[in-house]
mmCIF file of C-alpha atoms and ligand atoms in Angstrom:
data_model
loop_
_atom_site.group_PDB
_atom_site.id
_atom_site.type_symbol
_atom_site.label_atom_id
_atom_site.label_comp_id
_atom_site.label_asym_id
_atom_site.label_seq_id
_atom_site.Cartn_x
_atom_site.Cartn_y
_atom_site.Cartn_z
ATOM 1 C CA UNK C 19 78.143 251.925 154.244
ATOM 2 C CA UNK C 20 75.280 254.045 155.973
ATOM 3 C CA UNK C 21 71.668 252.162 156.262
ATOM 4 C CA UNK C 22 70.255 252.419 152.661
ATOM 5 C CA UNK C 23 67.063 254.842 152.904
ATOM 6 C CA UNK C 24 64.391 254.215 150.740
ATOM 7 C CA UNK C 25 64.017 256.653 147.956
ATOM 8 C CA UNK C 26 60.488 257.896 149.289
ATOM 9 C CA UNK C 27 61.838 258.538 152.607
ATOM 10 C CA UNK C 28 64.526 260.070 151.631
ATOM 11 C CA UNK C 29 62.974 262.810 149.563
ATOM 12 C CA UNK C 30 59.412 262.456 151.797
ATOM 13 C CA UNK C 31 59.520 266.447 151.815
ATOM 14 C CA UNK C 32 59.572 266.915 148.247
ATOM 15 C CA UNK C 33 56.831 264.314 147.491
ATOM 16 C CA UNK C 34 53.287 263.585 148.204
ATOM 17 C CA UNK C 35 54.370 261.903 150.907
ATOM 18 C CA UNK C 36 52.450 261.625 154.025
ATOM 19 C CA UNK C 37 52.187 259.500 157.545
ATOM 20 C CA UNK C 38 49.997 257.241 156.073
ATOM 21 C CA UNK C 39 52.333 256.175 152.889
ATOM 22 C CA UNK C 40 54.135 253.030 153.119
ATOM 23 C CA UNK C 41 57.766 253.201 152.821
ATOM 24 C CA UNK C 42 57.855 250.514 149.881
ATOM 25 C CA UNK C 43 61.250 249.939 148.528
ATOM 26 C CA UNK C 44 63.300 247.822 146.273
ATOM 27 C CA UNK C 45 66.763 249.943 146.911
ATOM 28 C CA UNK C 46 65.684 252.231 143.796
ATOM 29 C CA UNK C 47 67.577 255.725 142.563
ATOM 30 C CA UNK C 48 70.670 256.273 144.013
ATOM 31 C CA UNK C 49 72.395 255.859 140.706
ATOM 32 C CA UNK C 50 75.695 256.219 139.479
ATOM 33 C CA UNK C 51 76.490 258.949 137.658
ATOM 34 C CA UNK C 52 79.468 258.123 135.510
ATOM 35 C CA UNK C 53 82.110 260.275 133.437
ATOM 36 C CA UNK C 54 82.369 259.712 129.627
ATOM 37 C CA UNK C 55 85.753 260.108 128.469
ATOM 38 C CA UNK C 56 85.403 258.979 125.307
ATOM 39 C CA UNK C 57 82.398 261.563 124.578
ATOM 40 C CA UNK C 58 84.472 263.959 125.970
ATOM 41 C CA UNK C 59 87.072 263.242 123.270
ATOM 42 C CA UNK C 60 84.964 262.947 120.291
ATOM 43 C CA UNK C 61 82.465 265.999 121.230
ATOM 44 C CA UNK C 62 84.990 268.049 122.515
ATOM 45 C CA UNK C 63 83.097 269.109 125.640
ATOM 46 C CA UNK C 64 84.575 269.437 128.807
ATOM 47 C CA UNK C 65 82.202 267.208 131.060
ATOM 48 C CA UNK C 66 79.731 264.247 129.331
ATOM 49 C CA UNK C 67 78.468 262.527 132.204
ATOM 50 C CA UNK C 68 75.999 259.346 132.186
ATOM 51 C CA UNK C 69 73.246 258.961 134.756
ATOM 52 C CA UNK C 70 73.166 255.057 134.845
ATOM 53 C CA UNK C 71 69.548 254.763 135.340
ATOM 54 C CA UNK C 72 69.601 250.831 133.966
ATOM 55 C CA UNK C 73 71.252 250.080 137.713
ATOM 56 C CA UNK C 74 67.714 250.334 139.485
ATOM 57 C CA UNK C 75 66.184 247.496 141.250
ATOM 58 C CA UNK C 76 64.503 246.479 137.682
ATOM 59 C CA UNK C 77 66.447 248.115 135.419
ATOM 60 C CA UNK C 78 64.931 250.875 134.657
ATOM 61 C CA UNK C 79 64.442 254.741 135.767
ATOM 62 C CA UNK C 80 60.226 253.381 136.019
ATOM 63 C CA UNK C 81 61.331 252.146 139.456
ATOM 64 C CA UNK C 82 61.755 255.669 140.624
ATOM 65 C CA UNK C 83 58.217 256.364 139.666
ATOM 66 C CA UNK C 84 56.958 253.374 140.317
ATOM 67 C CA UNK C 85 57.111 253.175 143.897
ATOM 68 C CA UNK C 86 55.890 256.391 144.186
ATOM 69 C CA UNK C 87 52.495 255.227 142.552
ATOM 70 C CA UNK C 88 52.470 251.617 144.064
ATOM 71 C CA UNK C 89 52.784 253.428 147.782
ATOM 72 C CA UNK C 90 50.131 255.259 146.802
ATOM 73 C CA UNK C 91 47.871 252.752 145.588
ATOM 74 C CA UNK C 92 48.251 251.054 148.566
ATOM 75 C CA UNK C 93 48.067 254.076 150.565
ATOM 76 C CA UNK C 94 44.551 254.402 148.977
ATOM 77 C CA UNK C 95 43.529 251.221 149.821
ATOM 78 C CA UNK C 96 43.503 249.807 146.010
ATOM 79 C CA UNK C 97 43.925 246.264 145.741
ATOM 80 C CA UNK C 98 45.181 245.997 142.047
ATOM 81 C CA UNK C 99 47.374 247.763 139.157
ATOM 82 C CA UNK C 100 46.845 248.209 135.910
ATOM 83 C CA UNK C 101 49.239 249.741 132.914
ATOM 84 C CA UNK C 102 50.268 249.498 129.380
ATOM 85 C CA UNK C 103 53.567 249.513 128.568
ATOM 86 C CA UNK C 104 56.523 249.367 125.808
ATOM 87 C CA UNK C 105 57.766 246.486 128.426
ATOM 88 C CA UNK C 106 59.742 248.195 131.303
ATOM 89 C CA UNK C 107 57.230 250.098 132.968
ATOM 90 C CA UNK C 108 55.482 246.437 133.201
ATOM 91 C CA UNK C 109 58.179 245.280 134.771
ATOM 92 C CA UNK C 110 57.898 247.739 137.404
ATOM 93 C CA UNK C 111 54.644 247.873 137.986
ATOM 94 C CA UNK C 112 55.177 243.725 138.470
ATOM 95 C CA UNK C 113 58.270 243.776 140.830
ATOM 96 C CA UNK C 114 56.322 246.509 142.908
ATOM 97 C CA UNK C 115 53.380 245.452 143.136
ATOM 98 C CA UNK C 116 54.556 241.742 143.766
ATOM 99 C CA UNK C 117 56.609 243.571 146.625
ATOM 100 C CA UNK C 118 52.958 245.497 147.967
ATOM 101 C CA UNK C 119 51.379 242.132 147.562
ATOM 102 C CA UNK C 120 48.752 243.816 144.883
ATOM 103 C CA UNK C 121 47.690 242.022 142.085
ATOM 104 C CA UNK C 122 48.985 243.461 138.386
ATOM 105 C CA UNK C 123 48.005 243.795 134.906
ATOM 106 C CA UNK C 124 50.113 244.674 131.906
ATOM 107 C CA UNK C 125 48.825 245.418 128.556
ATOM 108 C CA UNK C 126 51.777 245.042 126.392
ATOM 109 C CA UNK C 127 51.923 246.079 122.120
ATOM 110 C CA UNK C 128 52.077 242.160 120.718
ATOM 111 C CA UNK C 129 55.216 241.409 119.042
ATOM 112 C CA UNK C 130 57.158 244.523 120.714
ATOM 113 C CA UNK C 131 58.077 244.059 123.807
ATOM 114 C CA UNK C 132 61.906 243.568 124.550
ATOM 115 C CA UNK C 133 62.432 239.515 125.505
ATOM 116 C CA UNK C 134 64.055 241.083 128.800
ATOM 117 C CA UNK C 135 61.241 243.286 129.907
ATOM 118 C CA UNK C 136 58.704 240.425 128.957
ATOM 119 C CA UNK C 137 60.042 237.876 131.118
ATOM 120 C CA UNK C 138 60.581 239.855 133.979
ATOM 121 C CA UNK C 139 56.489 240.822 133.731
ATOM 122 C CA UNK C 140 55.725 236.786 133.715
ATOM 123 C CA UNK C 141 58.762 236.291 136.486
ATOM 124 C CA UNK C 142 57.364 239.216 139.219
ATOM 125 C CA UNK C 143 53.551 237.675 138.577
ATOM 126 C CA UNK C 144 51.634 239.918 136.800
ATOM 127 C CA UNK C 145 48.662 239.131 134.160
ATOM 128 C CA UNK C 146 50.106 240.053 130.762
ATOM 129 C CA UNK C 147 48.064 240.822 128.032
ATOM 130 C CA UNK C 148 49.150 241.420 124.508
ATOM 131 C CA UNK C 149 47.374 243.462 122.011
ATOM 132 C CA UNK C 150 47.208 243.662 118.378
ATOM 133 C CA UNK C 151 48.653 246.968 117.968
ATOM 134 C CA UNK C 152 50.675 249.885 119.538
ATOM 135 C CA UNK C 153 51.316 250.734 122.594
ATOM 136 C CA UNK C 154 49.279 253.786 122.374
ATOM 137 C CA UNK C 155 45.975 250.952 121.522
ATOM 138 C CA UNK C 156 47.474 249.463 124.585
ATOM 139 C CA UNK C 157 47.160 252.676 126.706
ATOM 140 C CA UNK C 158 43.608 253.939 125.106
ATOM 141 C CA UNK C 159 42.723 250.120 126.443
ATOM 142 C CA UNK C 160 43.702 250.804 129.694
ATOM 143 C CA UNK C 161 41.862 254.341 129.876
ATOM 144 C CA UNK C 162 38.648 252.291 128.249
ATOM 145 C CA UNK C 163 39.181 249.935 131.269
ATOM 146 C CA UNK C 164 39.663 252.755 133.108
ATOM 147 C CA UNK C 165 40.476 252.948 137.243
ATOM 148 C CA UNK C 166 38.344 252.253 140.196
ATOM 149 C CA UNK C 167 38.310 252.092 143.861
ATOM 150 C CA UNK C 168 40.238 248.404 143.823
ATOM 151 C CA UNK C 169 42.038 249.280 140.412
ATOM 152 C CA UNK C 170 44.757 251.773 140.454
ATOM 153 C CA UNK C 171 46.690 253.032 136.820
ATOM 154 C CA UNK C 172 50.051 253.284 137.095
ATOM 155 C CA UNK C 173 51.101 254.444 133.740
ATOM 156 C CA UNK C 174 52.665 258.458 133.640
ATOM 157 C CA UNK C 175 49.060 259.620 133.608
ATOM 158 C CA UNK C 176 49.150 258.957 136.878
ATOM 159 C CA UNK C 177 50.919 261.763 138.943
ATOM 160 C CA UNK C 178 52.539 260.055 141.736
ATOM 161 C CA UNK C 179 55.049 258.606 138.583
ATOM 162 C CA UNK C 180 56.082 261.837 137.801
ATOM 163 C CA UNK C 181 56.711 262.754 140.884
ATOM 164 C CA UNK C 182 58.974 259.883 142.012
ATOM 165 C CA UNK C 183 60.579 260.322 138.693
ATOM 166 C CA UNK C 184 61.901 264.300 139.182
ATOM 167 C CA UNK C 185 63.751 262.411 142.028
ATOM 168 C CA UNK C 186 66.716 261.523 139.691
ATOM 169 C CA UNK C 187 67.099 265.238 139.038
ATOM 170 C CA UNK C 188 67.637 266.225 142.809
ATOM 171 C CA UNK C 189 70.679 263.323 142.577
ATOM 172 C CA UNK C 190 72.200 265.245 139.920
ATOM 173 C CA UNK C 191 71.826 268.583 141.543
ATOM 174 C CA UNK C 192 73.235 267.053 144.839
ATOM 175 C CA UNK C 193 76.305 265.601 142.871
ATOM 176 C CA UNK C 194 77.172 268.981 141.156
ATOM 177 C CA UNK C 195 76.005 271.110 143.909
ATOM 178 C CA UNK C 196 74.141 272.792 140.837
ATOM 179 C CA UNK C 197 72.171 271.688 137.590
ATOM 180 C CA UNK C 198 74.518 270.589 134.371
ATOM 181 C CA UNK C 199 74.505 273.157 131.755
ATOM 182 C CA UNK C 200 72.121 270.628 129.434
ATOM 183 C CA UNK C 201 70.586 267.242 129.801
ATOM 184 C CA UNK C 202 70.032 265.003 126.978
ATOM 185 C CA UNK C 203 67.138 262.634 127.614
ATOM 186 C CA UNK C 204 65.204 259.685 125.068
ATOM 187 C CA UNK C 205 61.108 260.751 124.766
ATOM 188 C CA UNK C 206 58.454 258.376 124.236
ATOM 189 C CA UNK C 207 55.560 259.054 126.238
ATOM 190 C CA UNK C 208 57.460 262.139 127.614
ATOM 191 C CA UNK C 209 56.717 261.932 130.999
ATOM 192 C CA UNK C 210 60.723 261.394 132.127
ATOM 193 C CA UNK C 211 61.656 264.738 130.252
ATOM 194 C CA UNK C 212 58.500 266.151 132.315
ATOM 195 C CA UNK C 213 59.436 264.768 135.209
ATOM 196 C CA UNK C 214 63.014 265.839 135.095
ATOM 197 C CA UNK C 215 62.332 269.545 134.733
ATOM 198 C CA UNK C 216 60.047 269.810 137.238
ATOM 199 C CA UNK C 217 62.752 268.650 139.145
ATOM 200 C CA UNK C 218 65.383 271.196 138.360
ATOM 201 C CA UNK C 219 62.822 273.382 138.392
ATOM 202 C CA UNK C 220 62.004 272.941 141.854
ATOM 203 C CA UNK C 221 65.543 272.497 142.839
ATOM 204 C CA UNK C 222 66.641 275.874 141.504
ATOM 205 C CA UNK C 223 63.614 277.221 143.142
ATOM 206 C CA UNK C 224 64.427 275.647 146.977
ATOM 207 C CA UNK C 225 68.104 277.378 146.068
ATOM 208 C CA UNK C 226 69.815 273.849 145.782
ATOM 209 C CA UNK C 227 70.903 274.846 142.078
ATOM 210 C CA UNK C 228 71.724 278.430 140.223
ATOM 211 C CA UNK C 229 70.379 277.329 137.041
ATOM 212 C CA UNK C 230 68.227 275.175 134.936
ATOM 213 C CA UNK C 231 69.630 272.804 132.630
ATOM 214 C CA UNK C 232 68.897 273.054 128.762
ATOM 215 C CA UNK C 233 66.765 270.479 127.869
ATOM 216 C CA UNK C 234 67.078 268.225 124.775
ATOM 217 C CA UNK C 235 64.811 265.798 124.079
ATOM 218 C CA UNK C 236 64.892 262.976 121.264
ATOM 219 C CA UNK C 237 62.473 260.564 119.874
ATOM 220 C CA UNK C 238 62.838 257.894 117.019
ATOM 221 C CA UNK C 239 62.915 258.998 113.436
ATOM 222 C CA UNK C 240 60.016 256.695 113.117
ATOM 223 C CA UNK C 241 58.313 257.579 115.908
ATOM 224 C CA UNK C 242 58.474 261.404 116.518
ATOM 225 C CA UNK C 243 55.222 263.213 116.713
ATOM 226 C CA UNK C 244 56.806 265.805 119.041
ATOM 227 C CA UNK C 245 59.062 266.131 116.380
ATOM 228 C CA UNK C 246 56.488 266.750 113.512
ATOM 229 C CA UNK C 247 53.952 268.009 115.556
ATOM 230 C CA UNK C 248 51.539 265.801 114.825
ATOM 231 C CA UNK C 249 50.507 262.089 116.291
ATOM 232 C CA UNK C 250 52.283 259.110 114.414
ATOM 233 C CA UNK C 251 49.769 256.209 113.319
ATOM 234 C CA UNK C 252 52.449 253.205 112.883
ATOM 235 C CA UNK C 253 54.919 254.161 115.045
ATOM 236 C CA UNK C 254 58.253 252.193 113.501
ATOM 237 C CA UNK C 255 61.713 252.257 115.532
ATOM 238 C CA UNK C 256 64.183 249.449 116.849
ATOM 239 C CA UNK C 257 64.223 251.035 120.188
ATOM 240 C CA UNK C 258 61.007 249.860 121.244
ATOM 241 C CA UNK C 259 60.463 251.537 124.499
ATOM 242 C CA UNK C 260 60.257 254.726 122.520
ATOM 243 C CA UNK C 261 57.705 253.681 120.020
ATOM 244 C CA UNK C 262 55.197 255.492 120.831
ATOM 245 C CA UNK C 263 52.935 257.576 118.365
ATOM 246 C CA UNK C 264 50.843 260.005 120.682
ATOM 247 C CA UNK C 265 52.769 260.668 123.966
ATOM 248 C CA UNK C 266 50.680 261.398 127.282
ATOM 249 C CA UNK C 267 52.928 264.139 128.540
ATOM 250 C CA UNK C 268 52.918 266.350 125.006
ATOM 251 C CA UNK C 269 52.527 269.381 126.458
ATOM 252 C CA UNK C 270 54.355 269.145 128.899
ATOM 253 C CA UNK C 271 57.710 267.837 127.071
ATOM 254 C CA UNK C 272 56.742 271.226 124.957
ATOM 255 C CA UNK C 273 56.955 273.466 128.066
ATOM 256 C CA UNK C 274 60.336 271.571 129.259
ATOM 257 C CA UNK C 275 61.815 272.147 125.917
ATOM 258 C CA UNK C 276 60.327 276.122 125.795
ATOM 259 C CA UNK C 277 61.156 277.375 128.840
ATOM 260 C CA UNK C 278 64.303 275.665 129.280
ATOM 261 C CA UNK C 279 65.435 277.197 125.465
ATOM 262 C CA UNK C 280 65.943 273.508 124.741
ATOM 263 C CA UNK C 281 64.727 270.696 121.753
ATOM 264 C CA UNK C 282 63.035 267.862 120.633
ATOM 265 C CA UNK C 283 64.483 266.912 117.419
ATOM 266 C CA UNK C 284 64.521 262.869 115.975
ATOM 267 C CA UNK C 285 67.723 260.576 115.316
ATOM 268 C CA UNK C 286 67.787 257.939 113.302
ATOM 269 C CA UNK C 287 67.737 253.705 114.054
ATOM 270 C CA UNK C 288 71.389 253.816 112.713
ATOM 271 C CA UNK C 289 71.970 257.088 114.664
ATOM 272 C CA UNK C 290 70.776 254.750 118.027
ATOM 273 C CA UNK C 291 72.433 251.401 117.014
ATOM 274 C CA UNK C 292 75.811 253.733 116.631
ATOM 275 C CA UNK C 293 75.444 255.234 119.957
ATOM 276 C CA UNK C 294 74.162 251.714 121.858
ATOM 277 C CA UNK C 295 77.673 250.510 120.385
ATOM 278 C CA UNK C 296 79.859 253.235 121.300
ATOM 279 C CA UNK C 297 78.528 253.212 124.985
ATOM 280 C CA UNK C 298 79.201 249.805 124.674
ATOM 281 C CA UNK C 299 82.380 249.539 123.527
ATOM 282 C CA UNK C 300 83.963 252.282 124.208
ATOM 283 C CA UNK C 301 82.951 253.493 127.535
ATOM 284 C CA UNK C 302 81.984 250.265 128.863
ATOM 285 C CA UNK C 303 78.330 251.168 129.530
ATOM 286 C CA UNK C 304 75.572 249.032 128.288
ATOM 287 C CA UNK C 305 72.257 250.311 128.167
ATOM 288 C CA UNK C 306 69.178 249.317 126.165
ATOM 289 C CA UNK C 307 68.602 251.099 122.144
ATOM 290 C CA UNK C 308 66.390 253.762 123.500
ATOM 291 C CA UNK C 309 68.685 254.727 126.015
ATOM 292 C CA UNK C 310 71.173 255.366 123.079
ATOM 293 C CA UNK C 311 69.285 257.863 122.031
ATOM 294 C CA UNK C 312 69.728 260.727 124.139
ATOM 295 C CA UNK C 313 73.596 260.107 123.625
ATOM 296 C CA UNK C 314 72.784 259.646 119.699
ATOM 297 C CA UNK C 315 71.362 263.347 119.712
ATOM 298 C CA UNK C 316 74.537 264.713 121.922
ATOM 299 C CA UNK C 317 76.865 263.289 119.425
ATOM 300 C CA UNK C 318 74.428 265.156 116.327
ATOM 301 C CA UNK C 319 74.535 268.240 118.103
ATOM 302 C CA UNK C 320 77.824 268.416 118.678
ATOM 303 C CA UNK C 321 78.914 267.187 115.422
ATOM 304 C CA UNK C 322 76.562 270.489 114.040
ATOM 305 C CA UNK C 323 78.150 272.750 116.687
ATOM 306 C CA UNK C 324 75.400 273.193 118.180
ATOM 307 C CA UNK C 325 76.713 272.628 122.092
ATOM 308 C CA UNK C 326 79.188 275.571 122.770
ATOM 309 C CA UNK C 327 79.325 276.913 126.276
ATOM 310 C CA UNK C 328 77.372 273.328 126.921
ATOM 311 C CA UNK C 329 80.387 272.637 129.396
ATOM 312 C CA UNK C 330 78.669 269.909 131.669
ATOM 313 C CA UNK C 331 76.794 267.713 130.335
ATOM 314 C CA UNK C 332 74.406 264.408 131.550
ATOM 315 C CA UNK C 333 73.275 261.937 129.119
ATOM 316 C CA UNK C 334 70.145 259.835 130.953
ATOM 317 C CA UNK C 335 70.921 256.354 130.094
ATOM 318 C CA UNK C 336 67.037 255.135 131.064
ATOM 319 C CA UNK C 337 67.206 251.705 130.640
ATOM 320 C CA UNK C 338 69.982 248.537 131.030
ATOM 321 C CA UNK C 339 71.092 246.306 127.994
ATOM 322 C CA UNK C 340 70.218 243.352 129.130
ATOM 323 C CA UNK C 341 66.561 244.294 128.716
ATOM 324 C CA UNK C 342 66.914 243.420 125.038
ATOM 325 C CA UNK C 343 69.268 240.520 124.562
ATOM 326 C CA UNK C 344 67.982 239.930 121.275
ATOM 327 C CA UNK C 345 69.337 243.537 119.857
ATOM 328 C CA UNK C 346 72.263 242.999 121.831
ATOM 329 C CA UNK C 347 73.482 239.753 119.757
ATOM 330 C CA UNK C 348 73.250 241.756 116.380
ATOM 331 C CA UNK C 349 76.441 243.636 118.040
ATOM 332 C CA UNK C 350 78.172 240.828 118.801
ATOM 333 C CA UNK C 351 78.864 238.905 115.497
ATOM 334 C CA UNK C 352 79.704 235.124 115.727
ATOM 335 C CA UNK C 353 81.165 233.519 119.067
ATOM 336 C CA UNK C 354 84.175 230.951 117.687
ATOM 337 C CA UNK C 355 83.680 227.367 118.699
ATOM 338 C CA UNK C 356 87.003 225.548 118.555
ATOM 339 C CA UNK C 357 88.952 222.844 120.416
ATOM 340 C CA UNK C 358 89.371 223.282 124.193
ATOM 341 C CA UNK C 359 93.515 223.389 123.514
ATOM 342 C CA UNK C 360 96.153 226.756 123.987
ATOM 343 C CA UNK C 361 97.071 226.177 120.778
ATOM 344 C CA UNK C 362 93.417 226.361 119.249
ATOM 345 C CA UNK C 363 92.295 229.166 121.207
ATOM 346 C CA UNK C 364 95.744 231.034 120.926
ATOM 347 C CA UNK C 365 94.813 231.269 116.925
ATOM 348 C CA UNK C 366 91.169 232.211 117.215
ATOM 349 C CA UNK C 367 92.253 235.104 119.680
ATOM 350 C CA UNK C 368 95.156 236.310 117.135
HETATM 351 C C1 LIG U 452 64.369 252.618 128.388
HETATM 352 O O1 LIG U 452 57.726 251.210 129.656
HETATM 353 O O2 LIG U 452 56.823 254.014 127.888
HETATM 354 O O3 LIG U 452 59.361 259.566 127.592
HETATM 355 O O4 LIG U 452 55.799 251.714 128.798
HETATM 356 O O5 LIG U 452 61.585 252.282 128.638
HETATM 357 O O6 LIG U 452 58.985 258.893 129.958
HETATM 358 O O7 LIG U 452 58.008 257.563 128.098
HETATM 359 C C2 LIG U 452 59.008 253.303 128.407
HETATM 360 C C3 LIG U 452 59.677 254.424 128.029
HETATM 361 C C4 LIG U 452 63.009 255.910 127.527
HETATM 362 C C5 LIG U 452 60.819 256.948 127.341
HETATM 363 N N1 LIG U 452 63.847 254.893 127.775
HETATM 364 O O8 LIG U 452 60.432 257.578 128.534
HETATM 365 C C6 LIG U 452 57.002 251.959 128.994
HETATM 366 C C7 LIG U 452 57.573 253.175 128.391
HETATM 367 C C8 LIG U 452 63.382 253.687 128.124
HETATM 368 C C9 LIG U 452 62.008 253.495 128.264
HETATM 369 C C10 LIG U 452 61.653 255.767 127.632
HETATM 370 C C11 LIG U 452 61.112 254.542 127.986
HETATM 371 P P1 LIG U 452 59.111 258.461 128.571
#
């Protein structure tokens, strides 16, 4: 095995990356990027691949971002963080800022936040703070709060995230030796689908890929103000990461879908849950509800035949299952308790 690099160093030249910026690392990016056979059947395309991005440090792609912005912050001097979150970009922010010895505060939407993701905010040492209401309160909160010389934000509004983020596209590239035809990604705030096509973008642009990927975005039924063009009020969906009712990087998400000829279209909760168990179960991957969702809306658009000539294709699988143990259960029906005898267990395994 070569000496791991961190992920800053290794892409220092396409990042805000200067003398002065601490190489901070957890071992983030560097993610597998895993074939989907049984996507492949069902869809009938030739390549469905899965960018694992639940195997970061915290499991999470926020990791990639993350150390971007807590480098920075320390770079700068700052002596705290500050973010509201759906739950896992608190747990980055924690775990990285525990690592930069910075103090951290999370302002999570009370009664939403993914048992996983929660604990792992307490675990790293950060102040958590719940609010009564959305995340999107949660992140007006934070603005109201607001950053100062000590007090860094580290939510996608802050631009060192996106950049560490566009860092998962250049792995992709590098695998293929050129983009994938189309990339499904999950949208809740929108800055990953931001961050990823400013990464093919700049990758096709430095002549390290032919092409840009179509982009397809997808948001929660319940939560999908891209979608209806308009902000949601009560965001509602199961996948909790994503519910979000007024994303920061709107615009943006708009120009990725535009100028990549791509969409933002909704699935449903059943659409997700479907998805979440098929990675599961079939392919062996387990990834977190919103995850599911990018894989939910490869499976609609393929069912529509909407995908042909799509012949390589990556699914961003954003977050790991075990974030949300309590969703997970609901898959797995009743564990058996029986007698500790061959006989006994023989029967309950017939
Ligand atoms: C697993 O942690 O917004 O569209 O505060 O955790 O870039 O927001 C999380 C978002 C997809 C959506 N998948 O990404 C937060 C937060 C998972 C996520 C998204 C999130 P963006």
């Amino acid at each position: 095995m070569p000496m791991p690099v961190p992920l800053i160093e290794r892409y220092a030249a396409r990042l805000p990356v200067t003398a002065k910026t601490p190489r901070l690392t957890l071992g983030e990016g560097g993610t597998p990027l895993v074939r989907a056979p049984g996507l492949e059947r069902e869809t009938g395309i030739a390549e469905v691949w899965l960018k694992i991005e639940g195997a970061n440090p915290t499991g999470s792609f926020k990791d990639r971002g993350m150390v971007m912005a807590v480098a920075k912050a320390v770079e700068s001097k700052a002596t705290a963080v500050l973010c509201a979150s759906t739950g896992n970009t608190a747990a980055s922010a924690a775990a990285y800022a525990a690592r930069a010895s910075l103090r951290c505060a999370v302002i999570l939407p009370a009664g939403y936040v993914a048992v996983g993701k929660l604990v792992q905010a307490i675990a790293f040492g950060a102040h958590v703070v719940a609010v009564k209401g959305t995340f999107d309160d949660a992140l007006r909160v934070v603005r109201e709060v607001g950053a100062s010389e000590d007090v860094t934000i580290v939510n996608s509004i802050n631009p060192y995230r996106i950049d560490g983020q566009k860092t998962a596209a250049f792995e992709i590239v590098e695998t293929f030796g050129d983009a994938p035809d189309a990339l499904f990604i999950p949208v809740g705030n929108a800055g990953n689908i931001t961050a990823y096509w400013r990464g093919f973008t700049e990758a096709a642009a430095d002549g390290l890929a032919k092409k840009r990927p179509v982009m397809y975005g997808f948001q929660a039924e319940g939560a999908a103000p891209i979608v209806r063009g308009a902000p949601v009020e009560h965001p509602e969906t199961l996948a909790t990461a994503i519910r979000i009712g007024t994303p920061a990087s709107w615009q943006t998400a708009l120009a990725a879908r535009d100028e990549s000829g791509g969409a933002i279209e909704a699935v449903s909760d059943e659409q997700i849950v479907e998805a979440y168990a098929f990675l599961a179960r079939v392919e062996g991957v387990f990834c977190e509800p919103a995850s599911a969702a990018s894989v939910a809306g490869l499976r609609a658009l393929a069912q529509a035949g909407r995908l042909r000539g799509r012949d390589r294709v990556v699914c961003v699988l954003t977050g790991n299952g075990l974030k949300d143990p309590e969703r997970a259960r609901t898959l797995a029906g009743e564990v058996l308790e029986v007698e500790p005898s061959g006989v006994a267990v023989r029967e309950a395994i017939a």
